[in-house]
Amino acid sequence: MTETQSLPPELASIADFIRQTLPFNALPEGEVERIVHEMEIGYFRNGHVFNENTRDQGLRILRSGAVEIRSQDGELLDRLAEGESFALSGLLQQEPGVRAVLIEDSLIYFLPQKAYQDLRGRFRDFDRFFHGQRSRRLFRATRSMVSPDGMLTPVTSLMATDLVTTSEETPVCELAEMMSSRRVSSALVLNDGRLSGIVTDRDLRSRVLAARRSPDTPVSEIMTANPVSLERKATLFDATLLMTRHRMHHLPVLEDGRPVGILTTSDLITARQDDPVYIVQRLSRQESVATMQTVLRDIPQFLLRWTDAGVPADQVSHILTAISDTVTNRLIEMALDELGPAPVPFAWLCFGSQARAEQLLNADQDNGLVIADEATDEDMAWFEQLATKVSDGLDECGYVYCNGNVMATNPFWRRRLTGWYGAVDNWVTSFSPHHVMEISIAFDLRTVHGDASLTSRVQSHMLERVRANSIFQAALAENVLEGSPPIGIFRRFVVERNGDHKDTLNLKKRGLLPIIEIVRLHALASGVDRINTLERLDELARGKHMTRYDARNLQDALRFLMQVRLQVQADQIREGEELSNYCNPRNLPKLAREQLRDAFQLVDSAQKSVRLAYRQGMR
Amino acid sequence: MWLTRARRERARRRYARHPFPDPTLQRLLASPWPDTNALWDEVDWLAIDLETTGLDPKTGYIISFGWVAVDRGRIRLDTARHLLIDSRNLVGDSATIHHIRDTDRSEGVDLPSALRMLARAMTDRLPVMHHAPLDTGFLRAAYREQFGMDWFQPTADTLVLEKKRLFQREQTMPGNVLRLNRCRERYGLPETNAHNALEDALACGELFMAWARHFGGDGPRVKDCLSRV
């Protein structure tokens, strides 16, 4: 029998289409071909409705056309287009009365319930994709990330990708020239794109020079043929093991037989240097701003390694925050060395992202000082000097002066404890909308140096005042509702229309900040004293101020948005571009684009619930 | 249509007296005339396409068959078949007569088996084709030549159906508007870069469904679909 009998060619083109759609692209080879035979094709007009009464339940994949998923009360839940799929039976379990309405004439591939359930039963990723609509999809994206554990990070995080490659016929002298001009100690020999050998400095020495061979000897005669190599997925642990076992210093990394990088013993040794603990340690030993600058200069490269190694974004932020804390601490210590000990107890505060431990690169400085009440006016002048020194040092270290002048150098943010109380009372009783936005950053605060009890007294005063003041809460809520997520009515991204950032989204302004602000509002209104947004959400759920489900969804959305922003910044570092929070959704992989949509929709519904919850106080 | 029916009735009566030796073919011959008042999606159809050398059944030869069932308004991919006809044993003159080029030669099923398989698929189904006269001509010739059987079955022709629909609306019609892909385009169906018999059969089946869904009311009745012969 010929091939055509087992899989007719047109079915192969149907299979090709299906294989490109989510989540079928994750199925093992051969599965799609197998299920194609069980599928049916139907054509339906615009307006056709699938609901619980539809005779056949199963999975429907849109080959062409578009469909809207609507709730019982007609609310638009989702809009799907070509290549997307829905299973009513699953949707109905989540949302009774849900229906799918075609909004264009559509050609639909239908996988009957039995075959569909069979796939779900056998493939976990496939199952999870359909297990719930949007929240679960995000869940999968954030939870399946590997947490790197030193030696378990993939080799790709360390390997050099700038490869010197050559062919078997190349004369050794040419290769040697190439290697010295590119300053590498090894070269890979390729045959038809596949790795056939490796040549190292040592080979040139011992097999050419010492053996008195001609410089025109072809590479194939002196190379180590079929060298030991690693797959891309291997970990540093695997690499170390191989290198010790085979006593070798160069390990090619392959993907499908083709070299994608090379790992050397020295890479493994320097690997330890990007350990965050090591960096923090080194920073805390620096004696001057200049030497701190040198350590900090490498941070972008470290950030690349961490992201490549799959460190989740919230942890990267934690690390970066730990670094800025260390820098600040070190600067304060240096200033104290110069100015002598502080006359009265004080706390150096940080606000905003540093306080929440959600910093990324190019963060500016937001800081303040709480000074014990016994401080005299003379003492206050001393603190002004301290503030100036530290703030200048931070600026030199790359934490530029704050645009909004939220800095300890500004007397507004440098007060005695009672001064802070008065300021807080003033904020919550007489405020203007503009004002609310300005000071909302101050509700995220943390001690970086000094007497933390001063800070917690300011914080509990804030919580007390805001909690009791529903009008101020409403003002905060209005502020929260100002930025809306960039999703149009049909789940299309609303991108910037012109300017430098045309066709892009501001992830921070449109996604991260709304979540952070919503959560801050809930935390203040419920008296939750955590500062980190993820922790605030945990605490809100624990105190039943928010359902665990909503809290998880927001956590997932936040984690995902942070992840995308981190990825965007990593790419910008790699390309040598200026760092920004702008992302072009078109550059994202398909799944990530969907997840981004989901995340924005979660932000949207969180905003809606804010509107409901704080409406009474609103004008 | 009455002519097809009359011819078919005659063949049926003849074969009823002397049952056709091959039970598969006999079953096809014995299948009753469809209820022409039934709605299109209450009956079963078979979208068929043939690839042939040339346009004349007398000299042309069937290279391949493709078909897929459109049962009760939906295409069932488990019924999809693509058969290449074994033409290795056609050598010399007979190959020349049939315009078989060396590139057409392939390993496959022999023609009688293919015709039997098609007969089984067509039993209790109504054929649908795009530009039917060509394909039915070849089929009729092949069934007669191989089995001495007169094959007459009422068929739907998507080209004719689409032409009728367009003529109701427009006066002039540019030359290629009835090409399969052009027809599909009008219904928002994805473009197929067909060129094998099964791809065309599928494309034709999808077009047939789209045409029927756009018919209005409850959809066409069987008699609205069948061609006059």
Coordinates of N, CA and C in Angstrom, one line a residue, chain A residues 76-78 484-495 505 510 585 593-604:
Chain A
L76 N -19.9 39.8 26.5 CA -18.8 39.2 25.7 C -17.7 38.7 26.5
L77 N -17.4 37.4 26.4 CA -16.3 36.8 27.3 C -15.1 36.6 26.5
D78 N -15.2 36.4 25.2 CA -14.0 36.1 24.4 C -14.4 36.2 22.9
S484 N -6.7 52.6 31.4 CA -7.4 51.3 31.1 C -6.5 50.4 30.3
P485 N -6.7 49.1 30.5 CA -5.8 48.2 29.7 C -6.1 48.3 28.2
P486 N -5.0 48.1 27.5 CA -5.1 48.4 26.0 C -5.7 47.3 25.2
I487 N -7.0 47.0 25.6 CA -7.7 45.9 24.8 C -8.9 46.5 24.3
G488 N -9.1 46.3 23.0 CA -10.3 46.9 22.4 C -11.5 45.9 22.6
I489 N -12.6 46.3 22.0 CA -13.8 45.5 22.2 C -13.7 44.1 21.7
F490 N -12.9 43.9 20.6 CA -12.8 42.6 20.0 C -11.4 42.0 20.5
R491 N -11.0 42.3 21.7 CA -9.8 41.7 22.2 C -8.6 42.0 21.3
R492 N -8.7 43.0 20.5 CA -7.5 43.5 19.8 C -6.7 44.4 20.7
F493 N -5.4 44.4 20.5 CA -4.6 45.3 21.3 C -4.8 46.7 20.8
V494 N -4.9 47.6 21.8 CA -4.9 49.0 21.4 C -3.5 49.6 21.6
V495 N -2.9 49.8 20.5 CA -1.5 50.2 20.5 C -1.4 51.7 20.3
L505 N 2.7 48.8 23.1 CA 2.0 49.0 24.3 C 2.9 49.4 25.4
R510 N 0.0 50.6 31.2 CA -1.3 50.0 30.9 C -1.6 48.7 31.6
P585 N 3.2 44.0 20.5 CA 2.6 42.6 20.7 C 2.9 41.7 19.5
R593 N 1.1 36.1 23.2 CA 0.2 37.2 22.8 C -1.2 36.9 23.4
E594 N -1.6 35.7 23.4 CA -2.9 35.3 24.0 C -2.9 35.6 25.4
Q595 N -1.8 35.2 26.1 CA -1.7 35.4 27.5 C -1.7 36.8 27.9
L596 N -1.1 37.6 27.0 CA -1.0 39.1 27.3 C -2.5 39.6 27.3
R597 N -3.2 39.2 26.3 CA -4.6 39.5 26.2 C -5.3 39.1 27.4
D598 N -5.1 37.9 27.9 CA -5.8 37.4 29.1 C -5.4 38.3 30.3
A599 N -4.1 38.6 30.4 CA -3.7 39.4 31.5 C -4.4 40.8 31.5
F600 N -4.5 41.4 30.3 CA -5.1 42.7 30.2 C -6.6 42.6 30.6
Q601 N -7.2 41.5 30.2 CA -8.6 41.3 30.5 C -8.8 41.1 32.0
L602 N -7.9 40.5 32.6 CA -8.0 40.4 34.1 C -7.9 41.7 34.8
V603 N -7.0 42.6 34.2 CA -6.8 43.9 34.8 C -8.2 44.7 34.6
D604 N -8.7 44.5 33.4 CA -10.0 45.1 33.1 C -11.1 44.7 34.1

